[in-house]
Amino acid sequence: MKSQITKAFEKFSGEYLRFNSATIEQHKLIDSIKVCKTEKLGFNVQACQDCGAVHTHYNSCSNRHCPNCQAINKDRWILAKQNDLLPVKYHHTVFTVPAELRTLFMFNKKLLYNLLFKCAWDTIDSFSADPRNRIEAKMGMIAILHTWKQNLEYHPHLHCIIPSGGITANNKWKSSPTKGDYLFDTEALALTFKGKFLWHLKKYFKDGDLHFWDLQEQTQQQYFYYLKETLYAKNWVVYSKKSFTDEQSVFEYLGRYTHKIAISNARIKNVTNETVSFEYTDRADNYKKKIRRIKGADFIKLFLQHVVPARFMKIRNYGFLSSRNKTDMLKKLYRHFELPEYQKPQRILVAQILELLYGVKIGVCKHCGGKLRLIESKPRPRAAPKAA
């Protein structure tokens, strides 16, 4: 049975492309979703030698933006990161940008997404080194890019998971003196983040690195001047969510959000010949669950705006959790916290994940435990869409 997202793309992606352009990555995603877990990507059929039950498995497209394909990628990432967490409190800080920047982000995704990551970490790093904050230690951070609101509108922001402490100059662990959910004063964080971001943004404009759209009656200089003045006048928002009390709560969060995409299949409630209806949570209205129904081509447009550039890293590690420092630092921290010896993560196969997390054994009947025998198969076509 085809998923809701596959039905929507089959019905409406053609109409969308007749009136809109798309990037290479967006074209790849369209082609991938339309055939994901269908006969066009190949399949295998197995029968149980004991009870006779027939099991059919369709190949997935493996595109990182496809709602059908994220579970295994998420599970593999989480299992690989399970030894990176320490027995300390973790803070959850969110960096956002004003709504006035969203169009500029749309036309400069790679450049400004990278800047968002850079300025968020530079802000946390500068605060951790400031004696007034009583840490004076190199902290760590896991940053996750999201680009959507619940209603699928464009809203780039960064979720940051930050251990409550860091590594001192003499390689010792120092816990943050902060109590409660606030790691640092959020208004001060926002002011510093704003200053760093706008400094780089002005430099990008001066160096000609920014791309613009048809500004009609305005010149690029006029548009950027008014944008800059507006952004300086606004209060930027950095906020703290409820902190995590233990490693398990961090895992639960990461499990929900690391490989989350704009919308899941479960939220798409209906696909007709003209519209797509999906569920969302309206945070502005006391977190009520609501249904949004829009034209099919408009749904495709909303979904595609969240496709990130090719090979762009949406999850990044900083400080003592960065790839360059992580192994040596975590070995020392494991000894400090009197934990078993730190083990670098090993590559985990899909079959291992299925058995470990879902109790599914490859080649074994899920009904009776009998042995499965292949009775029919169709290989993945060579020209199948590749993951973006």
GROMACS .gro file of C-alpha atoms in nm:
model
  388
    1MET     CA    1   0.000   0.000   0.000
    2LYS     CA    2   0.142   0.338  -0.102
    3SER     CA    3   0.219   0.591   0.168
    4GLN     CA    4   0.036   0.922   0.187
    5ILE     CA    5   0.344   1.119   0.086
    6THR     CA    6   0.394   0.898  -0.221
    7LYS     CA    7   0.030   0.950  -0.322
    8ALA     CA    8   0.067   1.327  -0.286
    9PHE     CA    9   0.382   1.343  -0.498
   10GLU     CA   10   0.236   1.114  -0.765
   11LYS     CA   11  -0.072   1.334  -0.795
   12PHE     CA   12   0.068   1.684  -0.764
   13SER     CA   13   0.443   1.705  -0.833
   14GLY     CA   14   0.384   1.726  -1.209
   15GLU     CA   15   0.147   2.020  -1.167
   16TYR     CA   16   0.394   2.193  -0.938
   17LEU     CA   17   0.683   2.153  -1.185
   18ARG     CA   18   0.478   2.295  -1.474
   19PHE     CA   19   0.474   2.634  -1.302
   20ASN     CA   20   0.782   2.627  -1.079
   21SER     CA   21   1.152   2.556  -1.108
   22ALA     CA   22   1.331   2.311  -0.878
   23THR     CA   23   1.688   2.244  -0.772
   24ILE     CA   24   1.867   1.922  -0.860
   25GLU     CA   25   1.817   1.800  -0.502
   26GLN     CA   26   1.445   1.877  -0.518
   27HIS     CA   27   1.411   1.691  -0.850
   28LYS     CA   28   1.589   1.391  -0.696
   29LEU     CA   29   1.354   1.395  -0.401
   30ILE     CA   30   1.045   1.414  -0.624
   31ASP     CA   31   1.165   1.118  -0.829
   32SER     CA   32   1.258   0.924  -0.517
   33ILE     CA   33   0.936   0.970  -0.319
   34LYS     CA   34   0.718   0.878  -0.618
   35VAL     CA   35   0.873   0.531  -0.635
   36CYS     CA   36   0.971   0.473  -0.270
   37LYS     CA   37   0.855   0.132  -0.142
   38THR     CA   38   0.679   0.052  -0.468
   39GLU     CA   39   0.742  -0.217  -0.730
   40LYS     CA   40   0.940   0.033  -0.938
   41LEU     CA   41   1.230   0.019  -0.690
   42GLY     CA   42   1.228  -0.359  -0.669
   43PHE     CA   43   1.106  -0.605  -0.412
   44ASN     CA   44   1.142  -0.956  -0.275
   45VAL     CA   45   0.872  -1.203  -0.174
   46GLN     CA   46   0.942  -1.472   0.083
   47ALA     CA   47   0.728  -1.758   0.210
   48CYS     CA   48   0.754  -1.933   0.546
   49GLN     CA   49   0.841  -2.302   0.513
   50ASP     CA   50   0.645  -2.381   0.829
   51CYS     CA   51   0.321  -2.177   0.829
   52GLY     CA   52   0.314  -2.066   0.465
   53ALA     CA   53   0.283  -1.693   0.544
   54VAL     CA   54   0.397  -1.470   0.258
   55HIS     CA   55   0.614  -1.163   0.332
   56THR     CA   56   0.668  -0.892   0.070
   57HIS     CA   57   0.938  -0.627   0.112
   58TYR     CA   58   0.965  -0.324  -0.118
   59ASN     CA   59   1.290  -0.133  -0.147
   60SER     CA   60   1.301   0.222  -0.011
   61CYS     CA   61   1.457   0.521  -0.184
   62SER     CA   62   1.688   0.611   0.110
   63ASN     CA   63   1.655   0.984   0.040
   64ARG     CA   64   1.718   1.171   0.366
   65HIS     CA   65   1.416   1.396   0.308
   66CYS     CA   66   1.171   1.111   0.247
   67PRO     CA   67   0.923   1.041   0.532
   68ASN     CA   68   0.931   0.670   0.444
   69CYS     CA   69   1.303   0.626   0.505
   70GLN     CA   70   1.415   0.794   0.827
   71ALA     CA   71   1.367   0.528   1.096
   72ILE     CA   72   1.676   0.319   1.022
   73ASN     CA   73   1.896   0.626   0.964
   74LYS     CA   74   1.782   0.770   1.298
   75ASP     CA   75   1.838   0.442   1.484
   76ARG     CA   76   2.186   0.395   1.337
   77TRP     CA   77   2.287   0.749   1.437
   78ILE     CA   78   2.150   0.714   1.790
   79LEU     CA   79   2.327   0.382   1.849
   80ALA     CA   80   2.652   0.531   1.721
   81LYS     CA   81   2.620   0.824   1.963
   82GLN     CA   82   2.518   0.635   2.276
   83ASN     CA   83   2.871   0.641   2.420
   84ASP     CA   84   2.910   1.016   2.366
   85LEU     CA   85   2.671   1.114   2.645
   86LEU     CA   86   2.798   1.190   2.993
   87PRO     CA   87   2.624   1.155   3.334
   88VAL     CA   88   2.557   1.531   3.356
   89LYS     CA   89   2.264   1.765   3.299
   90TYR     CA   90   2.210   1.868   2.936
   91HIS     CA   91   2.064   2.203   2.835
   92HIS     CA   92   1.840   2.259   2.533
   93THR     CA   93   1.890   2.600   2.370
   94VAL     CA   94   1.721   2.714   2.048
   95PHE     CA   95   1.867   2.983   1.819
   96THR     CA   96   1.617   3.150   1.583
   97VAL     CA   97   1.639   3.427   1.323
   98PRO     CA   98   1.381   3.704   1.261
   99ALA     CA   99   1.108   3.643   1.004
  100GLU     CA  100   1.251   3.924   0.788
  101LEU     CA  101   1.552   3.702   0.709
  102ARG     CA  102   1.358   3.404   0.576
  103THR     CA  103   1.347   3.509   0.209
  104LEU     CA  104   1.720   3.579   0.210
  105PHE     CA  105   1.773   3.235   0.368
  106MET     CA  106   1.565   3.073   0.091
  107PHE     CA  107   1.796   3.216  -0.177
  108ASN     CA  108   2.119   3.151   0.016
  109LYS     CA  109   2.051   2.826   0.198
  110LYS     CA  110   2.399   2.678   0.221
  111LEU     CA  111   2.570   3.007   0.304
  112LEU     CA  112   2.324   3.118   0.572
  113TYR     CA  113   2.261   2.775   0.723
  114ASN     CA  114   2.637   2.750   0.773
  115LEU     CA  115   2.638   3.097   0.926
  116LEU     CA  116   2.358   2.999   1.163
  117PHE     CA  117   2.566   2.704   1.288
  118LYS     CA  118   2.882   2.914   1.314
  119CYS     CA  119   2.729   3.202   1.508
  120ALA     CA  120   2.540   2.974   1.748
  121TRP     CA  121   2.858   2.788   1.845
  122ASP     CA  122   3.071   3.105   1.854
  123THR     CA  123   2.815   3.253   2.094
  124ILE     CA  124   2.813   2.952   2.328
  125ASP     CA  125   3.192   2.923   2.308
  126SER     CA  126   3.244   3.291   2.395
  127PHE     CA  127   3.006   3.270   2.692
  128SER     CA  128   3.176   2.956   2.825
  129ALA     CA  129   3.514   3.134   2.818
  130ASP     CA  130   3.386   3.452   2.987
  131PRO     CA  131   3.488   3.463   3.359
  132ARG     CA  132   3.158   3.637   3.442
  133ASN     CA  133   2.973   3.313   3.364
  134ARG     CA  134   3.196   3.115   3.604
  135ILE     CA  135   3.269   2.827   3.370
  136GLU     CA  136   3.593   2.916   3.185
  137ALA     CA  137   3.601   2.578   3.016
  138LYS     CA  138   3.566   2.442   2.662
  139MET     CA  139   3.209   2.319   2.632
  140GLY     CA  140   3.053   2.079   2.382
  141MET     CA  141   2.742   2.107   2.169
  142ILE     CA  142   2.526   1.899   1.937
  143ALA     CA  143   2.341   2.127   1.692
  144ILE     CA  144   2.046   2.016   1.477
  145LEU     CA  145   1.904   2.229   1.194
  146HIS     CA  146   1.527   2.247   1.148
  147THR     CA  147   1.367   2.467   0.883
  148TRP     CA  148   0.994   2.432   0.946
  149LYS     CA  149   0.702   2.519   1.165
  150GLN     CA  150   0.438   2.257   1.242
  151ASN     CA  151   0.220   2.400   0.962
  152LEU     CA  152   0.509   2.348   0.713
  153GLU     CA  153   0.588   2.718   0.676
  154TYR     CA  154   0.957   2.807   0.643
  155HIS     CA  155   1.128   2.882   0.975
  156PRO     CA  156   1.503   2.805   0.998
  157HIS     CA  157   1.628   2.753   1.353
  158LEU     CA  158   1.887   2.553   1.543
  159HIS     CA  159   1.827   2.311   1.833
  160CYS     CA  160   2.138   2.285   2.049
  161ILE     CA  161   2.202   2.016   2.312
  162ILE     CA  162   2.474   2.137   2.549
  163PRO     CA  163   2.634   1.946   2.841
  164SER     CA  164   2.635   2.146   3.164
  165GLY     CA  165   3.008   2.192   3.195
  166GLY     CA  166   3.331   2.173   2.997
  167ILE     CA  167   3.702   2.097   2.980
  168THR     CA  168   3.937   2.337   3.158
  169ALA     CA  169   4.282   2.447   3.035
  170ASN     CA  170   4.442   2.169   3.244
  171ASN     CA  171   4.212   1.905   3.089
  172LYS     CA  172   3.984   1.870   3.391
  173TRP     CA  173   3.604   1.858   3.389
  174LYS     CA  174   3.432   2.161   3.537
  175SER     CA  175   3.058   2.157   3.597
  176SER     CA  176   2.852   2.463   3.524
  177PRO     CA  177   2.735   2.645   3.840
  178THR     CA  178   2.404   2.716   3.665
  179LYS     CA  179   2.090   2.589   3.833
  180GLY     CA  180   1.762   2.523   3.654
  181ASP     CA  181   1.700   2.517   3.279
  182TYR     CA  182   1.898   2.827   3.183
  183LEU     CA  183   2.261   2.767   3.090
  184PHE     CA  184   2.325   3.136   3.019
  185ASP     CA  185   2.107   3.445   3.022
  186THR     CA  186   1.901   3.411   2.704
  187GLU     CA  187   1.870   3.785   2.639
  188ALA     CA  188   2.249   3.820   2.654
  189LEU     CA  189   2.288   3.516   2.427
  190ALA     CA  190   2.045   3.667   2.176
  191LEU     CA  191   2.226   4.001   2.173
  192THR     CA  192   2.565   3.839   2.113
  193PHE     CA  193   2.425   3.600   1.852
  194LYS     CA  194   2.259   3.893   1.672
  195GLY     CA  195   2.584   4.093   1.665
  196LYS     CA  196   2.790   3.805   1.531
  197PHE     CA  197   2.534   3.710   1.266
  198LEU     CA  198   2.485   4.064   1.135
  199TRP     CA  199   2.860   4.130   1.124
  200HIS     CA  200   2.908   3.834   0.892
  201LEU     CA  201   2.594   3.915   0.693
  202LYS     CA  202   2.721   4.267   0.617
  203LYS     CA  203   3.055   4.120   0.509
  204TYR     CA  204   2.880   3.871   0.279
  205PHE     CA  205   2.692   4.158   0.115
  206LYS     CA  206   3.005   4.370   0.078
  207ASP     CA  207   3.193   4.076  -0.077
  208GLY     CA  208   2.907   3.999  -0.319
  209ASP     CA  209   2.838   3.655  -0.171
  210LEU     CA  210   2.462   3.697  -0.129
  211HIS     CA  211   2.213   3.599  -0.401
  212PHE     CA  212   1.902   3.807  -0.454
  213TRP     CA  213   1.573   3.772  -0.639
  214ASP     CA  214   1.375   4.020  -0.851
  215LEU     CA  215   1.350   4.322  -0.622
  216GLN     CA  216   1.138   4.517  -0.872
  217GLU     CA  217   1.166   4.887  -0.785
  218GLN     CA  218   1.450   4.847  -0.533
  219THR     CA  219   1.821   4.804  -0.587
  220GLN     CA  220   2.008   4.538  -0.391
  221GLN     CA  221   2.181   4.812  -0.192
  222GLN     CA  222   1.847   4.972  -0.097
  223TYR     CA  223   1.692   4.638   0.001
  224PHE     CA  224   1.989   4.532   0.211
  225TYR     CA  225   2.015   4.871   0.385
  226TYR     CA  226   1.651   4.860   0.500
  227LEU     CA  227   1.682   4.493   0.593
  228LYS     CA  228   1.992   4.562   0.800
  229GLU     CA  229   1.829   4.854   0.980
  230THR     CA  230   1.521   4.642   1.055
  231LEU     CA  231   1.731   4.353   1.188
  232TYR     CA  232   1.936   4.579   1.416
  233ALA     CA  233   1.617   4.731   1.558
  234LYS     CA  234   1.454   4.395   1.635
  235ASN     CA  235   1.498   4.186   1.945
  236TRP     CA  236   1.634   3.849   1.834
  237VAL     CA  237   1.518   3.538   2.017
  238VAL     CA  238   1.728   3.266   2.177
  239TYR     CA  239   1.533   3.055   2.422
  240SER     CA  240   1.590   2.764   2.655
  241LYS     CA  241   1.362   2.465   2.676
  242LYS     CA  242   1.337   2.234   2.975
  243SER     CA  243   1.677   2.079   3.038
  244PHE     CA  244   1.742   1.705   3.029
  245THR     CA  245   1.800   1.543   3.366
  246ASP     CA  246   1.977   1.227   3.246
  247GLU     CA  247   2.120   1.052   2.943
  248GLN     CA  248   1.796   0.865   2.874
  249SER     CA  249   1.595   1.185   2.830
  250VAL     CA  250   1.864   1.314   2.590
  251PHE     CA  251   1.832   0.993   2.389
  252GLU     CA  252   1.454   1.026   2.376
  253TYR     CA  253   1.486   1.380   2.241
  254LEU     CA  254   1.755   1.291   1.989
  255GLY     CA  255   1.547   0.996   1.878
  256ARG     CA  256   1.258   1.227   1.796
  257TYR     CA  257   1.445   1.516   1.639
  258THR     CA  258   1.781   1.426   1.482
  259HIS     CA  259   1.643   1.282   1.158
  260LYS     CA  260   1.305   1.447   1.178
  261ILE     CA  261   1.188   1.603   0.854
  262ALA     CA  262   0.920   1.861   0.775
  263ILE     CA  263   0.628   1.618   0.805
  264SER     CA  264   0.572   1.251   0.876
  265ASN     CA  265   0.335   1.018   0.694
  266ALA     CA  266   0.124   0.987   1.008
  267ARG     CA  267   0.040   1.358   0.998
  268ILE     CA  268  -0.087   1.346   0.637
  269LYS     CA  269  -0.454   1.260   0.692
  270ASN     CA  270  -0.600   1.270   0.341
  271VAL     CA  271  -0.495   1.306  -0.023
  272THR     CA  272  -0.775   1.381  -0.269
  273ASN     CA  273  -0.763   1.467  -0.639
  274GLU     CA  274  -0.724   1.834  -0.548
  275THR     CA  275  -0.601   1.877  -0.191
  276VAL     CA  276  -0.377   1.743   0.084
  277SER     CA  277  -0.487   1.759   0.449
  278PHE     CA  278  -0.242   1.727   0.734
  279GLU     CA  279  -0.241   1.762   1.111
  280TYR     CA  280  -0.035   2.020   1.297
  281THR     CA  281   0.000   2.159   1.646
  282ASP     CA  282  -0.091   2.526   1.679
  283ARG     CA  283   0.141   2.652   1.952
  284ALA     CA  284  -0.015   2.998   1.933
  285ASP     CA  285  -0.354   2.850   2.025
  286ASN     CA  286  -0.269   2.656   2.340
  287TYR     CA  287  -0.105   2.370   2.146
  288LYS     CA  288  -0.432   2.257   1.991
  289LYS     CA  289  -0.426   1.990   1.720
  290LYS     CA  290  -0.564   2.126   1.394
  291ILE     CA  291  -0.605   2.015   1.033
  292ARG     CA  292  -0.468   2.223   0.746
  293ARG     CA  293  -0.607   2.151   0.399
  294ILE     CA  294  -0.433   2.306   0.099
  295LYS     CA  295  -0.411   2.257  -0.275
  296GLY     CA  296  -0.190   1.967  -0.376
  297ALA     CA  297   0.066   2.176  -0.565
  298ASP     CA  298   0.090   2.414  -0.267
  299PHE     CA  299   0.166   2.117  -0.042
  300ILE     CA  300   0.450   2.012  -0.275
  301LYS     CA  301   0.585   2.368  -0.266
  302LEU     CA  302   0.578   2.380   0.114
  303PHE     CA  303   0.747   2.043   0.143
  304LEU     CA  304   1.023   2.113  -0.110
  305GLN     CA  305   1.134   2.438   0.053
  306HIS     CA  306   1.279   2.228   0.336
  307VAL     CA  307   1.519   2.034   0.111
  308VAL     CA  308   1.874   2.125   0.212
  309PRO     CA  309   2.169   2.149  -0.030
  310ALA     CA  310   2.345   1.830  -0.138
  311ARG     CA  311   2.580   1.678   0.122
  312PHE     CA  312   2.487   1.947   0.374
  313MET     CA  313   2.538   1.832   0.734
  314LYS     CA  314   2.221   1.903   0.934
  315ILE     CA  315   2.367   1.764   1.258
  316ARG     CA  316   2.701   1.897   1.381
  317ASN     CA  317   2.918   1.849   1.689
  318TYR     CA  318   3.129   2.122   1.850
  319GLY     CA  319   3.383   2.172   2.126
  320PHE     CA  320   3.496   1.856   2.302
  321LEU     CA  321   3.228   1.665   2.107
  322SER     CA  322   3.375   1.758   1.768
  323SER     CA  323   3.525   1.476   1.561
  324ARG     CA  324   3.877   1.613   1.596
  325ASN     CA  325   3.876   1.608   1.976
  326LYS     CA  326   3.601   1.370   2.074
  327THR     CA  327   3.775   1.035   2.122
  328ASP     CA  328   4.064   1.164   2.335
  329MET     CA  329   3.841   1.392   2.539
  330LEU     CA  330   3.574   1.131   2.604
  331LYS     CA  331   3.834   0.877   2.714
  332LYS     CA  332   3.954   1.125   2.977
  333LEU     CA  333   3.600   1.215   3.081
  334TYR     CA  334   3.502   0.850   3.113
  335ARG     CA  335   3.787   0.806   3.361
  336HIS     CA  336   3.685   1.125   3.544
  337PHE     CA  337   3.327   1.001   3.586
  338GLU     CA  338   3.451   0.648   3.670
  339LEU     CA  339   3.271   0.495   3.371
  340PRO     CA  340   3.377   0.183   3.177
  341GLU     CA  341   3.643   0.244   2.914
  342TYR     CA  342   3.517   0.459   2.624
  343GLN     CA  343   3.455   0.262   2.305
  344LYS     CA  344   3.449   0.419   1.960
  345PRO     CA  345   3.126   0.336   1.776
  346GLN     CA  346   3.133   0.051   1.527
  347ARG     CA  347   2.936   0.047   1.203
  348ILE     CA  348   2.599  -0.115   1.267
  349LEU     CA  349   2.428  -0.314   0.992
  350VAL     CA  350   2.059  -0.278   0.914
  351ALA     CA  351   2.000  -0.642   1.011
  352GLN     CA  352   2.152  -0.574   1.354
  353ILE     CA  353   1.932  -0.268   1.409
  354LEU     CA  354   1.617  -0.456   1.309
  355GLU     CA  355   1.690  -0.735   1.554
  356LEU     CA  356   1.820  -0.515   1.838
  357LEU     CA  357   1.547  -0.251   1.836
  358TYR     CA  358   1.250  -0.414   1.665
  359GLY     CA  359   1.298  -0.784   1.735
  360VAL     CA  360   1.291  -0.859   1.363
  361LYS     CA  361   1.526  -1.132   1.241
  362ILE     CA  362   1.612  -1.138   0.873
  363GLY     CA  363   1.497  -1.465   0.713
  364VAL     CA  364   1.271  -1.557   1.005
  365CYS     CA  365   0.890  -1.555   0.989
  366LYS     CA  366   0.744  -1.293   1.223
  367HIS     CA  367   0.433  -1.508   1.275
  368CYS     CA  368   0.576  -1.846   1.375
  369GLY     CA  369   0.955  -1.811   1.375
  370GLY     CA  370   0.995  -2.047   1.080
  371LYS     CA  371   1.254  -2.011   0.807
  372LEU     CA  372   1.167  -1.789   0.509
  373ARG     CA  373   1.236  -1.897   0.152
  374LEU     CA  374   1.267  -1.652  -0.138
  375ILE     CA  375   1.002  -1.720  -0.400
  376GLU     CA  376   1.014  -1.404  -0.614
  377SER     CA  377   1.231  -1.095  -0.644
  378LYS     CA  378   1.287  -0.789  -0.858
  379PRO     CA  379   1.621  -0.608  -0.814
  380ARG     CA  380   1.650  -0.235  -0.773
  381PRO     CA  381   1.685  -0.081  -1.122
  382ARG     CA  382   2.023   0.066  -1.206
  383ALA     CA  383   1.863   0.396  -1.304
  384ALA     CA  384   1.674   0.427  -0.974
  385PRO     CA  385   1.686   0.774  -0.815
  386LYS     CA  386   1.987   0.820  -0.591
  387ALA     CA  387   1.963   0.969  -0.245
  388ALA     CA  388   2.033   1.341  -0.229
   0.00000   0.00000   0.00000
